[in-house]
Coordinates of C-alpha atoms in Angstrom, one line a residue:
M121 CA 66.6 -93.9 71.8
D122 CA 67.9 -97.3 70.5
M123 CA 69.3 -98.7 73.7
D124 CA 67.1 -98.9 76.7
T125 CA 67.7 -99.8 80.3
E126 CA 65.4 -102.8 80.3
N127 CA 66.8 -103.9 77.0
L128 CA 70.3 -103.8 78.5
T129 CA 69.2 -105.7 81.5
R130 CA 67.5 -108.4 79.4
K131 CA 70.6 -108.6 77.1
Y132 CA 73.0 -109.5 79.8
Y133 CA 70.8 -111.5 82.2
G134 CA 68.2 -113.0 79.9
Y135 CA 69.3 -116.6 80.5
L136 CA 67.6 -116.6 83.9
K137 CA 64.1 -116.5 82.3
T138 CA 64.9 -118.7 79.4
L139 CA 65.6 -121.8 81.5
P140 CA 63.7 -125.0 80.8
S141 CA 60.6 -125.8 82.7
I142 CA 60.6 -127.0 86.4
K143 CA 59.2 -130.3 85.1
I144 CA 62.3 -130.9 83.0
F145 CA 64.6 -129.9 85.8
A146 CA 62.8 -132.1 88.3
T147 CA 63.0 -135.1 86.0
T148 CA 66.7 -134.6 85.3
F149 CA 67.4 -134.0 89.0
S150 CA 65.5 -137.2 89.9
V151 CA 67.7 -139.3 87.6
E152 CA 70.9 -137.6 88.8
S153 CA 69.9 -138.1 92.5
L154 CA 69.3 -141.8 91.8
L155 CA 72.7 -142.2 90.2
I156 CA 74.3 -140.4 93.3
L157 CA 72.4 -142.7 95.6
L158 CA 73.6 -145.8 93.7
R159 CA 77.2 -144.4 93.6
S160 CA 77.0 -143.8 97.4
F161 CA 76.6 -147.6 97.9
Q162 CA 80.0 -148.0 96.1
L163 CA 81.7 -145.2 98.0
T164 CA 80.2 -144.0 101.4
F165 CA 76.9 -142.4 102.3
D166 CA 78.9 -139.3 103.1
Y167 CA 78.9 -138.8 99.3
L168 CA 75.1 -138.8 99.3
F169 CA 74.7 -136.7 102.5
S170 CA 77.0 -134.0 101.1
F171 CA 74.9 -133.5 98.0
V172 CA 71.6 -133.6 100.0
L173 CA 72.9 -130.8 102.3
Y174 CA 74.1 -128.8 99.3
S175 CA 70.6 -129.2 97.7
I176 CA 68.9 -128.1 100.9
L177 CA 71.1 -125.0 101.1
L178 CA 70.2 -124.1 97.5
I179 CA 66.5 -124.4 98.2
I180 CA 66.9 -122.1 101.3
I181 CA 68.8 -119.5 99.4
F182 CA 66.6 -119.6 96.3
K183 CA 63.4 -120.2 98.3
N184 CA 61.2 -118.1 95.9
K185 CA 63.1 -119.3 92.8
I186 CA 62.8 -123.1 92.8
K187 CA 63.6 -123.3 89.1
I188 CA 67.0 -121.7 89.7
A189 CA 67.6 -123.9 92.7
L190 CA 66.9 -127.0 90.6
F191 CA 69.1 -125.6 87.8
M192 CA 72.0 -125.3 90.1
M193 CA 71.4 -128.8 91.5
N194 CA 71.4 -130.2 88.0
L195 CA 74.5 -128.5 87.0
T196 CA 76.5 -129.5 90.1
A197 CA 75.3 -133.1 90.0
I198 CA 77.1 -133.8 86.7
P199 CA 80.7 -133.0 87.8
Y200 CA 79.9 -134.4 91.2
L201 CA 79.2 -137.8 89.6
L202 CA 82.1 -137.5 87.1
L203 CA 84.7 -136.6 89.8
S204 CA 83.6 -139.6 91.8
L205 CA 84.9 -141.8 89.0
L206 CA 88.3 -140.1 89.0
P207 CA 91.0 -140.0 91.6
I208 CA 89.8 -136.5 92.7
T209 CA 87.7 -135.8 95.7
P210 CA 84.2 -135.0 94.4
F211 CA 83.4 -132.1 96.8
Y212 CA 85.3 -129.7 94.5
A213 CA 82.2 -129.9 92.3
F214 CA 80.4 -127.7 94.9
G215 CA 82.8 -124.9 94.1
F216 CA 82.6 -125.2 90.3
F217 CA 79.4 -123.1 90.1
M218 CA 80.0 -120.8 93.0
P219 CA 80.7 -117.8 90.7
L220 CA 77.5 -118.5 88.7
M221 CA 75.6 -118.7 91.9
A222 CA 77.1 -115.3 93.0
Y223 CA 76.2 -113.8 89.7
I224 CA 72.5 -114.9 90.1
L225 CA 72.4 -113.7 93.7
L226 CA 73.5 -110.2 92.6
G227 CA 69.9 -109.8 91.5
S228 CA 68.7 -110.0 95.1
Y229 CA 71.7 -109.1 97.2
K230 CA 74.7 -106.8 97.2
E231 CA 78.1 -108.0 96.2
I232 CA 79.5 -109.1 99.5
P233 CA 76.4 -111.0 100.7
S234 CA 76.2 -112.7 97.3
I235 CA 79.8 -113.9 97.6
V236 CA 79.3 -115.0 101.2
L237 CA 76.0 -116.9 100.6
S238 CA 77.4 -118.7 97.5
G239 CA 80.6 -119.5 99.5
I240 CA 78.7 -120.9 102.5
T241 CA 76.5 -123.0 100.2
S242 CA 79.6 -124.4 98.5
Y243 CA 81.7 -124.9 101.6
V244 CA 79.2 -126.3 104.3
P245 CA 78.8 -129.8 102.6
I246 CA 82.5 -130.3 103.4
I247 CA 81.6 -131.3 106.9
F248 CA 81.3 -134.9 105.6
Y249 CA 84.9 -134.6 104.3
F250 CA 86.3 -132.8 107.3
K251 CA 89.9 -133.7 106.8
Y252 CA 89.9 -131.7 103.5
S253 CA 88.3 -128.6 105.1
I254 CA 91.4 -126.4 105.1
I255 CA 92.3 -127.0 101.5
F256 CA 88.7 -126.6 100.4
L257 CA 88.3 -123.4 102.5
L258 CA 91.3 -122.0 100.7
Y259 CA 89.8 -123.0 97.4
I260 CA 86.5 -121.3 98.2
L261 CA 88.2 -118.1 99.5
I262 CA 90.3 -117.7 96.4
I263 CA 87.2 -118.1 94.1
G264 CA 85.4 -115.5 96.2
L265 CA 88.3 -113.0 96.1
I266 CA 88.7 -113.3 92.3
F267 CA 84.9 -112.8 91.9
H268 CA 85.1 -109.8 94.3
F269 CA 88.0 -108.2 92.3
Y270 CA 86.2 -108.8 89.0
I271 CA 83.0 -107.1 90.3
Y272 CA 85.2 -104.3 91.6
T273 CA 86.5 -103.7 88.0
V274 CA 82.9 -103.7 86.7
N275 CA 81.7 -101.3 89.4
R276 CA 84.7 -99.0 88.8
K277 CA 83.6 -98.4 85.2
G278 CA 80.2 -97.4 86.4
V279 CA 81.6 -95.0 89.0
K280 CA 83.8 -93.3 86.3
I281 CA 80.8 -92.6 84.0
L282 CA 77.9 -92.2 86.4
G283 CA 79.4 -91.7 89.9
L284 CA 77.5 -94.9 91.0
K285 CA 78.6 -98.5 91.1
S286 CA 77.4 -100.6 88.1
T287 CA 75.7 -103.0 90.4
Q288 CA 73.8 -100.2 92.1
V289 CA 72.2 -99.4 88.7
A290 CA 71.7 -102.8 87.3
V291 CA 70.5 -104.8 90.4
P292 CA 67.3 -102.8 91.0
F293 CA 66.3 -103.4 87.3
I294 CA 67.0 -107.1 87.6
T295 CA 65.0 -107.3 90.8
A296 CA 62.1 -105.5 89.3
I297 CA 62.0 -107.9 86.4
T298 CA 62.8 -111.2 88.0
E299 CA 61.1 -110.8 91.4
K300 CA 58.3 -108.4 90.3
N301 CA 59.4 -106.1 93.1
K302 CA 59.4 -102.5 91.8
V303 CA 60.1 -100.8 95.2
P304 CA 64.0 -101.0 95.1
L305 CA 64.0 -99.7 91.5
E306 CA 61.5 -96.9 92.1
N307 CA 63.5 -95.9 95.2
F308 CA 66.6 -95.8 93.1
L309 CA 65.0 -93.9 90.3
N310 CA 63.5 -91.4 92.8
L311 CA 66.9 -90.8 94.2
I312 CA 68.5 -89.8 90.9
S313 CA 65.5 -87.9 89.6
V314 CA 65.1 -84.1 89.3
K315 CA 62.1 -81.8 90.0
T316 CA 60.5 -79.9 87.2
T317 CA 57.2 -78.3 86.1
L318 CA 55.3 -80.6 83.9
N319 CA 52.8 -79.3 81.3
V320 CA 49.7 -81.2 80.2
F321 CA 47.8 -79.9 77.2
M322 CA 44.1 -80.8 77.2
Y323 CA 41.3 -80.1 74.8
K324 CA 37.7 -81.1 74.8
L325 CA 35.4 -81.7 71.9
D326 CA 32.0 -81.8 73.7
D327 CA 32.3 -84.9 75.9
F328 CA 35.5 -86.2 74.3
L329 CA 38.6 -85.3 76.4
F330 CA 42.1 -85.5 74.8
M331 CA 45.4 -84.8 76.4
I332 CA 49.1 -84.6 75.5
P333 CA 51.1 -84.8 78.8
Q334 CA 54.8 -83.8 79.0
I335 CA 55.4 -87.4 80.2
H336 CA 57.0 -90.5 78.6
F337 CA 55.1 -93.6 79.5
G338 CA 58.1 -95.7 80.9
V339 CA 60.1 -97.2 82.4
F340 CA 58.6 -100.7 81.9
D341 CA 55.9 -103.1 83.2
N342 CA 54.3 -101.3 86.2
V343 CA 57.4 -99.3 87.1
G344 CA 57.3 -95.5 87.0
S345 CA 54.8 -94.0 84.5
S346 CA 54.5 -97.1 82.3
R347 CA 50.8 -97.5 83.2
F348 CA 50.0 -93.8 83.1
V349 CA 47.6 -94.1 80.2
Y350 CA 45.6 -96.8 82.0
D351 CA 45.8 -94.9 85.3
I352 CA 44.4 -91.7 83.9
E353 CA 41.6 -93.6 82.1
K354 CA 40.7 -95.2 85.4
A355 CA 40.8 -91.9 87.3
L356 CA 38.6 -90.2 84.7
R357 CA 36.4 -93.1 83.9
N358 CA 33.3 -90.9 83.6
N359 CA 34.8 -89.3 80.5
I360 CA 35.9 -90.7 77.1
V361 CA 39.6 -90.0 77.7
T362 CA 42.4 -90.4 75.1
V363 CA 46.0 -89.8 76.0
F364 CA 48.5 -89.1 73.2
H365 CA 52.3 -89.4 73.2
G366 CA 54.0 -86.0 72.8
P367 CA 57.7 -85.4 72.2
G368 CA 60.1 -86.8 74.7
S369 CA 61.8 -90.1 75.7
H370 CA 62.9 -91.7 78.9
E371 CA 64.1 -88.4 80.3
L372 CA 60.4 -87.6 80.8
D373 CA 59.7 -90.9 82.7
L374 CA 58.2 -90.4 86.1
P375 CA 60.3 -92.4 88.6
S376 CA 57.6 -93.8 90.9
S377 CA 53.9 -94.5 91.5
A378 CA 53.9 -91.6 94.0
E379 CA 54.8 -89.1 91.3
V380 CA 52.2 -90.6 88.9
N381 CA 49.5 -90.2 91.6
K382 CA 50.6 -86.6 92.1
V383 CA 50.2 -85.8 88.4
I384 CA 46.9 -87.7 88.1
E385 CA 45.4 -85.9 91.1
A386 CA 46.3 -82.5 89.6
I387 CA 44.8 -83.5 86.2
S388 CA 41.7 -84.8 87.8
K389 CA 41.1 -81.6 89.8
S390 CA 41.8 -79.5 86.7
T391 CA 39.2 -81.3 84.6
I392 CA 36.5 -80.5 87.2
E393 CA 37.3 -76.8 87.4
R394 CA 35.2 -75.0 84.8
N395 CA 36.5 -71.4 85.0
D396 CA 39.9 -71.8 83.4
W397 CA 38.9 -73.6 80.2
N398 CA 39.4 -71.5 77.1
K399 CA 37.0 -71.6 74.2
A400 CA 38.2 -72.2 70.6
T401 CA 36.8 -72.3 67.1
F402 CA 37.4 -75.0 64.5
Y403 CA 39.1 -74.1 61.3
G404 CA 39.5 -77.4 59.5
I405 CA 41.7 -80.4 58.8
S406 CA 45.0 -80.0 57.0
I407 CA 47.3 -82.6 55.5
E408 CA 50.9 -81.7 54.5
R409 CA 54.5 -82.9 54.2
R410 CA 57.4 -81.4 56.0
S411 CA 60.8 -82.9 55.4
T412 CA 60.3 -86.7 56.1
F413 CA 57.2 -86.2 58.1
D414 CA 53.6 -86.6 57.1
I415 CA 51.5 -84.2 59.2
T416 CA 47.7 -84.3 59.7
S417 CA 46.4 -81.4 61.8
L418 CA 43.2 -80.4 63.5
E419 CA 43.3 -76.6 63.3
F420 CA 41.6 -74.2 65.6
D421 CA 41.8 -70.5 66.0
K422 CA 43.7 -70.7 69.3
F423 CA 45.6 -74.0 69.0
R424 CA 46.6 -76.7 66.6
V425 CA 47.0 -80.5 67.2
S426 CA 49.1 -82.4 64.6
F427 CA 49.5 -86.1 64.2
M428 CA 53.1 -86.8 63.2
E429 CA 54.1 -89.8 60.9
R430 CA 57.4 -90.7 59.3
P431 CA 56.6 -93.6 57.0
E432 CA 60.0 -94.0 55.3
F433 CA 62.2 -94.2 58.4
G434 CA 59.9 -94.8 61.4
I435 CA 59.0 -92.5 64.3
D436 CA 59.9 -93.0 67.9
D437 CA 60.3 -90.4 70.6
L438 CA 60.7 -87.0 69.1
P439 CA 63.1 -84.7 71.0
S440 CA 61.7 -83.3 74.2
S441 CA 63.2 -79.9 73.4
L442 CA 60.2 -79.4 71.0
W443 CA 58.0 -78.8 74.1
K444 CA 59.2 -75.2 74.6
Y445 CA 58.3 -74.4 71.0
M446 CA 54.9 -76.1 71.3
L447 CA 54.0 -74.2 74.5
S448 CA 55.0 -70.8 73.2
S449 CA 53.0 -71.2 70.0
N450 CA 50.1 -73.4 71.2
N451 CA 50.8 -75.9 68.4
Y452 CA 51.1 -79.4 69.7
L453 CA 52.7 -82.5 68.1
I454 CA 51.4 -86.0 68.6
D455 CA 54.1 -88.6 68.1
C456 CA 52.0 -91.4 66.4
H457 CA 54.6 -94.0 67.2
N458 CA 53.2 -96.1 64.4
S459 CA 56.3 -97.2 62.5
F460 CA 59.4 -98.8 64.2
L461 CA 62.4 -96.4 64.0
E462 CA 64.9 -97.3 61.3
R463 CA 66.9 -94.1 61.1
E464 CA 67.6 -91.4 63.8
Y465 CA 66.4 -87.9 63.2
D466 CA 68.9 -85.4 61.8
S467 CA 69.1 -81.7 62.5
H468 CA 67.3 -80.8 59.2
E469 CA 64.3 -82.8 60.2
I470 CA 64.1 -81.4 63.7
N471 CA 64.5 -77.8 62.4
S472 CA 61.7 -78.4 59.9
L473 CA 59.5 -79.4 62.8
K474 CA 60.4 -76.2 64.8
D475 CA 59.5 -74.2 61.7
F476 CA 56.2 -76.0 61.4
I477 CA 55.4 -75.4 65.1
A478 CA 56.1 -71.7 64.7
D479 CA 54.1 -71.4 61.6
Q480 CA 51.0 -69.3 62.4
R481 CA 48.2 -69.9 59.9
G482 CA 46.3 -66.7 60.6
I483 CA 42.5 -66.3 60.5
K484 CA 40.6 -68.8 58.4
S485 CA 37.0 -69.4 57.8
T486 CA 35.3 -71.6 60.4
R487 CA 34.0 -75.1 59.6
R488 CA 31.7 -77.5 61.2
L489 CA 33.5 -80.3 63.0
M490 CA 31.9 -83.8 63.0
V491 CA 33.3 -86.5 65.2
G492 CA 32.5 -90.2 65.3
Y493 CA 33.7 -92.7 67.9
S494 CA 33.7 -96.5 68.2
E495 CA 35.5 -99.0 70.4
G496 CA 35.9 -102.7 70.2
K497 CA 38.0 -105.6 71.5
L498 CA 40.1 -108.3 69.9
G499 CA 38.8 -111.8 70.4
K500 CA 42.3 -113.2 70.5
A501 CA 45.8 -111.9 71.3
C502 CA 47.9 -110.2 68.6
D503 CA 51.6 -109.9 69.0
G504 CA 52.8 -106.6 70.4
L505 CA 49.5 -105.4 72.0
C506 CA 49.4 -104.6 75.7
D507 CA 45.6 -104.4 75.7
N508 CA 43.1 -105.9 73.4
R509 CA 41.0 -102.7 73.0
I510 CA 40.9 -100.8 69.7
R511 CA 39.5 -97.2 69.7
V512 CA 38.6 -95.2 66.6
F513 CA 37.9 -91.5 66.2
T514 CA 36.8 -90.1 62.8
F515 CA 37.1 -86.4 62.2
D516 CA 35.2 -84.6 59.3
D517 CA 35.4 -80.9 58.4
G518 CA 33.1 -81.2 55.4
V519 CA 36.0 -81.5 53.0
K520 CA 38.3 -84.1 54.5
R521 CA 37.5 -87.1 56.6
V522 CA 40.3 -88.7 58.8
S523 CA 40.2 -91.7 61.1
I524 CA 42.5 -92.3 64.0
V525 CA 42.9 -95.9 65.0
Y526 CA 44.3 -96.0 68.6
I527 CA 45.8 -99.3 69.8
Y528 CA 47.7 -100.0 73.1
A529 CA 51.2 -100.9 71.8
N530 CA 54.7 -99.7 72.1
N531 CA 55.0 -99.1 68.3
S532 CA 54.0 -100.8 65.1
T533 CA 55.7 -102.6 62.2
K534 CA 55.4 -101.0 58.8
E535 CA 53.3 -104.0 57.6
L536 CA 50.6 -103.4 60.2
N537 CA 50.7 -99.6 59.7
Y538 CA 50.3 -100.0 56.0
A539 CA 47.4 -102.5 56.3
I540 CA 45.5 -100.2 58.7
S541 CA 46.4 -97.0 56.9
N542 CA 44.9 -98.4 53.7
A543 CA 41.8 -99.9 55.3
V544 CA 38.5 -98.7 54.0
R545 CA 40.0 -95.8 52.1
Q546 CA 36.8 -95.7 50.1
I547 CA 34.9 -94.1 53.0
V548 CA 37.6 -91.9 54.6
D549 CA 40.4 -89.9 53.1
K550 CA 43.1 -90.9 55.5
V551 CA 43.6 -93.5 58.3
I552 CA 46.2 -92.9 60.9
L553 CA 47.4 -95.6 63.3
V554 CA 48.4 -94.2 66.7
T555 CA 50.0 -95.9 69.7
P556 CA 50.9 -94.2 73.0
D557 CA 54.4 -95.9 73.2
D558 CA 52.9 -98.3 75.8
H559 CA 55.6 -99.7 78.1
S560 CA 53.2 -101.6 80.3
C561 CA 54.0 -104.9 78.6
T562 CA 57.8 -104.4 78.1
G563 CA 60.2 -105.7 80.7
V564 CA 57.6 -108.2 82.1
S565 CA 60.3 -110.8 82.0
L566 CA 64.0 -110.9 81.1
G567 CA 63.3 -112.8 77.9
I568 CA 60.8 -110.3 76.5
T569 CA 62.2 -107.4 74.4
Y570 CA 60.4 -104.4 73.0
S571 CA 57.9 -105.8 70.6
P572 CA 56.0 -103.6 68.2
A573 CA 52.5 -104.5 67.2
T574 CA 52.9 -106.8 64.2
F575 CA 50.5 -107.5 61.3
C576 CA 47.4 -109.3 62.6
E577 CA 44.5 -110.0 60.3
D578 CA 42.0 -109.9 63.2
L579 CA 43.3 -106.5 64.2
V580 CA 43.1 -105.1 60.7
N581 CA 39.5 -106.5 60.2
I582 CA 38.2 -105.2 63.5
A583 CA 39.8 -101.8 63.0
S584 CA 38.2 -101.6 59.5
E585 CA 34.8 -102.4 61.0
L586 CA 35.2 -99.8 63.8
I587 CA 36.2 -97.2 61.2
K588 CA 32.9 -97.9 59.4
R589 CA 31.0 -97.8 62.6
S590 CA 32.5 -94.5 63.7
T591 CA 31.4 -92.9 60.4
E592 CA 27.9 -94.0 61.2
N593 CA 28.1 -92.4 64.6
M594 CA 29.1 -88.9 63.5
K595 CA 27.9 -86.0 65.4
E596 CA 28.5 -82.2 65.3
I597 CA 30.8 -80.8 67.9
N598 CA 29.2 -77.7 69.5
R599 CA 31.8 -76.9 72.2
V600 CA 35.6 -76.8 71.8
E601 CA 37.7 -76.0 74.9
Y602 CA 41.3 -76.2 75.8
K603 CA 43.8 -75.5 78.6
V604 CA 47.4 -76.1 79.7
V605 CA 47.8 -77.6 83.2
K606 CA 51.1 -76.8 84.9
I607 CA 52.1 -79.1 87.6
K608 CA 55.0 -77.9 89.8
G609 CA 57.5 -80.0 91.7
V610 CA 57.1 -83.3 89.8
K611 CA 60.1 -85.6 89.6
I612 CA 61.3 -86.9 86.3
L613 CA 64.4 -89.0 85.4
G614 CA 65.9 -86.1 83.5
K615 CA 69.2 -86.0 81.5
I616 CA 70.9 -88.5 83.9
I617 CA 69.1 -91.3 82.1
S618 CA 71.3 -90.8 79.0
I619 CA 74.4 -91.0 81.2
M620 CA 73.0 -94.1 83.0
L621 CA 72.3 -95.8 79.7
K622 CA 75.8 -95.1 78.5
A623 CA 77.2 -96.5 81.7
L624 CA 75.1 -99.6 81.4
E625 CA 76.0 -100.1 77.8
D626 CA 79.7 -99.6 78.4
V627 CA 79.6 -102.0 81.4
G628 CA 77.5 -104.5 79.4
N629 CA 80.1 -104.5 76.6
Y630 CA 82.9 -105.0 79.1
T631 CA 81.1 -107.8 80.9
S632 CA 80.0 -109.6 77.7
K633 CA 83.7 -110.0 76.9
T634 CA 85.0 -110.8 80.4
F635 CA 82.2 -112.4 82.4
W636 CA 83.8 -115.8 81.8
I637 CA 86.9 -115.0 84.0
P638 CA 85.2 -115.7 87.4
L639 CA 83.4 -118.7 85.8
I640 CA 86.6 -120.6 84.8
T641 CA 88.4 -119.7 88.1
P642 CA 87.2 -122.9 90.0
Y643 CA 88.5 -125.2 87.2
V644 CA 91.9 -123.4 86.8
L645 CA 92.3 -123.4 90.5
L646 CA 91.6 -127.1 90.8
I647 CA 94.2 -127.8 88.1
V648 CA 96.7 -125.8 90.1
I649 CA 95.9 -127.7 93.3
L650 CA 96.2 -131.0 91.6
L651 CA 99.5 -130.1 90.0
F652 CA 100.8 -128.8 93.4
Q653 CA 99.7 -132.0 95.1
S654 CA 101.4 -134.1 92.4
F655 CA 104.6 -132.0 92.7
I656 CA 104.7 -132.6 96.5
K657 CA 104.2 -136.4 96.1
F658 CA 106.9 -136.4 93.4

């Protein structure tokens, strides 16, 4: 899925997090305040008192966002000073940025409270220019009404597509990112989610536990199931647990921490129960090409696990519809998520995967399975990594030796994937980079977009060393077991996420072309007022 909810949110509200530092704002504001003070000696101190009151109101409204408060003060001070040099009463400057203030407040409040708060903040300083209170009240009311009508047109587009106001969808996402408050967003997502039965395929190679849950690890940051991989590792910390990404996109996101906890509790109980694990026999490692996919499989008599790569065009979120084929044939695909998607999948590619899943290999001769494991940490940060751990598994069937390099990232660039895939090829036949489509470090601020793991020399060097170390730790697997855990009544976002993304994208396109209308209203309105006053005098 190319367009994502958090991407859309960042796209249209990103300026809030890309503001300069508080130090710069404070310095600029100090200079402006000094100029206003000096100007008040030439005019009256009402000029100073009005701006002080306006600043105090901004601090109260944006009490937890001092940077934004200073930003608004800095903006307003400029026209406030300029208007004092012209034959125009300077208090109109308090209304110049009322629409911008209302836009920002939409991230914390509903539409009407945002308009009222921005209107009060802009109007109250008029007490020092009381004789102009009626004309300025009219000025503020018209600005508020135009803003209200504009938001109405924006919301109407959302209602037509989704059945919900656009602000109802967008505001919880903005709040989660800017205020680090996930509760409103999770409540909203929980409201639109649907119940289903989730499947989790697990297999054990002696003490190594692997799982492919029918879950997508989103939405972002710590919202929904974004930290599922970390949460399950913590819950099963007495095991060496590895969670792979199966087919599916944001429609398989869990909406809240409560749903995540429900799933983890069910998995934890299931790992302890010994009577429903099925035994299996290892057949070997196969490497093949289907359509545009490179497929490396661990084959057993009762199931097959396949690592899916698409080197030419990238791989990102295979269709969730593949799950029904996987469950019916016990052949499971792991979306390696190791090359940033450049071209969407076509029907021929998906049909080739369905044929591959349905392909039953029949009885083969058994082989000895050797597994080596190693884990390390990066000494310094590499772009795109959500965690500095690197984990390596090496599988050997006596004929082929394949290493899996597991990193905590959302995806990978081709450059990194190529570098790791060609590392230490002299001691293994194939190296596969795997990420779990980690969303825990996406959406952490409005300015941060999806960032795949990029080429990093330290990462490649440490991965190479860990591959060597894993081959030195090889041990024979004596017990292979597997099971499918079915968890009923779990909420997922479902198909509505596609409709919601379409609504957000359509609304985003509309607002990107029209957002300026409320912003220029105060200036146009002031010109009308001045022309009207000139006409009366004339």
